[in-house]
Every structure is written in structure tokens, then in C-alpha cells.
mmCIF file with all atom_site columns, C-alpha atoms in Angstrom:
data_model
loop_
_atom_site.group_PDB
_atom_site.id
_atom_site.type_symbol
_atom_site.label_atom_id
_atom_site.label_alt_id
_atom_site.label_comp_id
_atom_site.label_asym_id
_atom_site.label_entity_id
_atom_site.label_seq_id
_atom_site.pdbx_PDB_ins_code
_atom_site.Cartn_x
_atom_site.Cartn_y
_atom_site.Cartn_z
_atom_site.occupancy
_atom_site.B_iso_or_equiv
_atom_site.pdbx_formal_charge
_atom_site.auth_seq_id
_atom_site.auth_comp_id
_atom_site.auth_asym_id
_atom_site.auth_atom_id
_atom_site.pdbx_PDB_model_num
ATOM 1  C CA . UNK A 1 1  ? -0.393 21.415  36.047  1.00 0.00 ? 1  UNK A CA 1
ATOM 2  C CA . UNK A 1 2  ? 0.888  18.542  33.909  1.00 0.00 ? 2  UNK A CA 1
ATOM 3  C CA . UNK A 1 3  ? 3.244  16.244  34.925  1.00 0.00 ? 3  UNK A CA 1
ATOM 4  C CA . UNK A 1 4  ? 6.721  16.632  32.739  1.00 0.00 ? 4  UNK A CA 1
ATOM 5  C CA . UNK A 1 5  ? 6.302  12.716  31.392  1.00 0.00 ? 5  UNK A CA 1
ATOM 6  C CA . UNK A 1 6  ? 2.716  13.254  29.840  1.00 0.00 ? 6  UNK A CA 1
ATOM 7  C CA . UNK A 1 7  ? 4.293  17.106  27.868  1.00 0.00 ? 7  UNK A CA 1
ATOM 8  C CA . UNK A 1 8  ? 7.318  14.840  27.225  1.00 0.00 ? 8  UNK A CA 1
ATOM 9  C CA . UNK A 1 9  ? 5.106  12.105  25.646  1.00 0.00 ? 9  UNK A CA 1
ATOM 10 C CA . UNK A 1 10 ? 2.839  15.014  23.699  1.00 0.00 ? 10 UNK A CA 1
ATOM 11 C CA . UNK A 1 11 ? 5.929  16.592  22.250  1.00 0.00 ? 11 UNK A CA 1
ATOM 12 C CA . UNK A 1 12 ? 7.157  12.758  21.352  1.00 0.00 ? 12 UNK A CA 1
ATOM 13 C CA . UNK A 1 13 ? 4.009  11.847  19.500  1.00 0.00 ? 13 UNK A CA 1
ATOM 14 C CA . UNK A 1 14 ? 4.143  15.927  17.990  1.00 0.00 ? 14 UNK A CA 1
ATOM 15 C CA . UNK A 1 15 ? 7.612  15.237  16.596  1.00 0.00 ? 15 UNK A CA 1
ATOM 16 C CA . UNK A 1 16 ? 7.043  11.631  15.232  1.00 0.00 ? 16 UNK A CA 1
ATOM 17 C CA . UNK A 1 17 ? 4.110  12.855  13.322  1.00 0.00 ? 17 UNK A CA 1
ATOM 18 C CA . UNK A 1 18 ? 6.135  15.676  12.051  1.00 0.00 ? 18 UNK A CA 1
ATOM 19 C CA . UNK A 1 19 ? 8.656  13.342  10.707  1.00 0.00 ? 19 UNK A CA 1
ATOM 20 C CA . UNK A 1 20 ? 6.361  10.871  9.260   1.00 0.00 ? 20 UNK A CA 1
ATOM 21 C CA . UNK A 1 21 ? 4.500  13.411  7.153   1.00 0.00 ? 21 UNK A CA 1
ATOM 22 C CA . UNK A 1 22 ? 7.564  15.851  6.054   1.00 0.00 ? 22 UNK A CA 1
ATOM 23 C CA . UNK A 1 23 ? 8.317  13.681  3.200   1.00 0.00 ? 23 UNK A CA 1
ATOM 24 C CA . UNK A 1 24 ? 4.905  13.241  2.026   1.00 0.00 ? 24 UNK A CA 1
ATOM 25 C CA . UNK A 1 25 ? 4.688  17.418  2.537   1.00 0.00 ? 25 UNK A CA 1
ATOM 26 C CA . UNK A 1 26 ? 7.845  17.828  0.628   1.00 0.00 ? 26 UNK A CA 1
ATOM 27 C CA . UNK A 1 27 ? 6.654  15.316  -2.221  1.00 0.00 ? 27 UNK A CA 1
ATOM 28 C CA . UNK A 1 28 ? 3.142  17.511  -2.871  1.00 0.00 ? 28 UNK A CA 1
ATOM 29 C CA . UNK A 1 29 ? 5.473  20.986  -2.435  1.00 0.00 ? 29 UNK A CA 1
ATOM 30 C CA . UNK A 1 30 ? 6.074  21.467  -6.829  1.00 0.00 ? 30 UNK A CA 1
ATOM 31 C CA . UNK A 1 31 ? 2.353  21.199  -7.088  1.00 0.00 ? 31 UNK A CA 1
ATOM 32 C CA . UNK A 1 32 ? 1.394  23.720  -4.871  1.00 0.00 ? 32 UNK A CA 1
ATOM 33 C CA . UNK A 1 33 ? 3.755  26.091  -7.795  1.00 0.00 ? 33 UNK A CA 1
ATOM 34 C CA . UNK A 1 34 ? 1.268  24.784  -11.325 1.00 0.00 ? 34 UNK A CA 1
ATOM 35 C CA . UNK A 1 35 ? -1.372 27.002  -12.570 1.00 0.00 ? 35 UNK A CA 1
ATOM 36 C CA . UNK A 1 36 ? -5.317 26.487  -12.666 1.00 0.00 ? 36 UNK A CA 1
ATOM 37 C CA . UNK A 1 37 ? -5.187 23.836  -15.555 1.00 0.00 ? 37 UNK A CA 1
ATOM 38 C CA . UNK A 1 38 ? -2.802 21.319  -14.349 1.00 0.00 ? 38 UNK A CA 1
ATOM 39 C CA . UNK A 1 39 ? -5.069 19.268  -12.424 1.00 0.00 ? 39 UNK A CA 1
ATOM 40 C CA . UNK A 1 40 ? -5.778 18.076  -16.278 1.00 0.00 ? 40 UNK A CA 1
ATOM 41 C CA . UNK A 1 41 ? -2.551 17.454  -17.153 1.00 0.00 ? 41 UNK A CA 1
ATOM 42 C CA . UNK A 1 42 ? -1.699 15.574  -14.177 1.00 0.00 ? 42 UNK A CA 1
ATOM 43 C CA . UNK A 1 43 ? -4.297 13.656  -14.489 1.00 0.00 ? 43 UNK A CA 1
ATOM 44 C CA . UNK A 1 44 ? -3.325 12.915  -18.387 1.00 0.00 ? 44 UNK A CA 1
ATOM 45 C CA . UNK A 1 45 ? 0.564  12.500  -16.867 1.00 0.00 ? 45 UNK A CA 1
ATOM 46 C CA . UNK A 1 46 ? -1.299 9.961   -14.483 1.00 0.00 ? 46 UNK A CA 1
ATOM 47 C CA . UNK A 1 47 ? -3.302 8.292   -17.114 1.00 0.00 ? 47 UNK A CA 1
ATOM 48 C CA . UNK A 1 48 ? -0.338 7.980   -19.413 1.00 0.00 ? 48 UNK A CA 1
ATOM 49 C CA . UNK A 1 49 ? 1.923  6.549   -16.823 1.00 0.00 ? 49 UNK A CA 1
ATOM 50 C CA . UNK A 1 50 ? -0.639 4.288   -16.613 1.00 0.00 ? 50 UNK A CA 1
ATOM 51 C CA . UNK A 1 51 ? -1.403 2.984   -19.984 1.00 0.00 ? 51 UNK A CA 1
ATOM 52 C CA . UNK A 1 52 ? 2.439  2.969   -20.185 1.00 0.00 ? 52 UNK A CA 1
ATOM 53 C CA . UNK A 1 53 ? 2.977  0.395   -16.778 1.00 0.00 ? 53 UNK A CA 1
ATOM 54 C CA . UNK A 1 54 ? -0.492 -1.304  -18.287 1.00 0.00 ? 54 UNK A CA 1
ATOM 55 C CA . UNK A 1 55 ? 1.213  -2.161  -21.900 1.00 0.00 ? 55 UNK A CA 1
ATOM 56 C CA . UNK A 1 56 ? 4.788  -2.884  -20.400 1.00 0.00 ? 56 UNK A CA 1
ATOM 57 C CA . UNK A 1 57 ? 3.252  -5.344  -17.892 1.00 0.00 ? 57 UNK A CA 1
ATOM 58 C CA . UNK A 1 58 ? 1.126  -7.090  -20.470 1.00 0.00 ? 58 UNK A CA 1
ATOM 59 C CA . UNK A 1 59 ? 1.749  -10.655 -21.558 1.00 0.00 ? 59 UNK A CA 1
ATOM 60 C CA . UNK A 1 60 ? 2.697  -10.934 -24.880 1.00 0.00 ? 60 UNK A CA 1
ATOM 61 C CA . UNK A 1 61 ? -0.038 -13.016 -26.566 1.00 0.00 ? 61 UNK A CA 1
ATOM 62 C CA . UNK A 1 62 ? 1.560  -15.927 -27.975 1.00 0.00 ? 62 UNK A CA 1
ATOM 63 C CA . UNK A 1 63 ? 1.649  -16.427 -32.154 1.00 0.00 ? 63 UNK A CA 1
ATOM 64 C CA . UNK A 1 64 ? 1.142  -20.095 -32.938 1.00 0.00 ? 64 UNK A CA 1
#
């Protein structure tokens, strides 16, 4: 038999974990909806994003 402070600790560490992933669980929930081809088009969403933070991040080069 287990002593009631090590199934108190187990359900501690059970529910901390639980609340530490949720959100990540809830973010990936819409993709679990998309149909076989959009692993392409988020990876084209991804790629654009991308390019977009690359070129608005950019230096502009200086004109002399």
C-alpha cells in the first residue's frame, strides 16, 4: 500500500503536467480539423510568414 503523501505527490506532478501542456494541446486542436494537403500550405503559410518577418527585419541598405 502507498502512503497518501507519495499518491498526493503523483496526482500533483499528474495535474501540473496537465496544465502545462493544455495550452499547447489547445493551440494544435484547428489542425487536427484540415484535410490531407495542408501540411503544404502550412508549410507555405510558414514560409511566407517567414520571408515576411525576414524583409520587415532587414536593414535598409543605405543610398549614398
Amino acid at each position: 500500500m502507498r502512503s497518501r503523501s507519495s499518491t498526493l505527490a503523483r496526482v500533483t506532478v499528474l495535474f501540473t503536467l496537465l496544465a502545462l501542456l493544455l495550452p499547447t494541446l489547445r493551440d494544435l486542436r484547428p489542425y487536427a480539423r484540415l484535410p490531407a494537403e495542408a501540411p503544404e500550405r502550412i508549410r507555405a503559410g510558414v514560409a511566407d510568414t517567414f520571408i515576411a518577418e525576414s524583409a520587415d527585419s532587414a536593414e535598409p541598405a543605405e543610398t549614398g
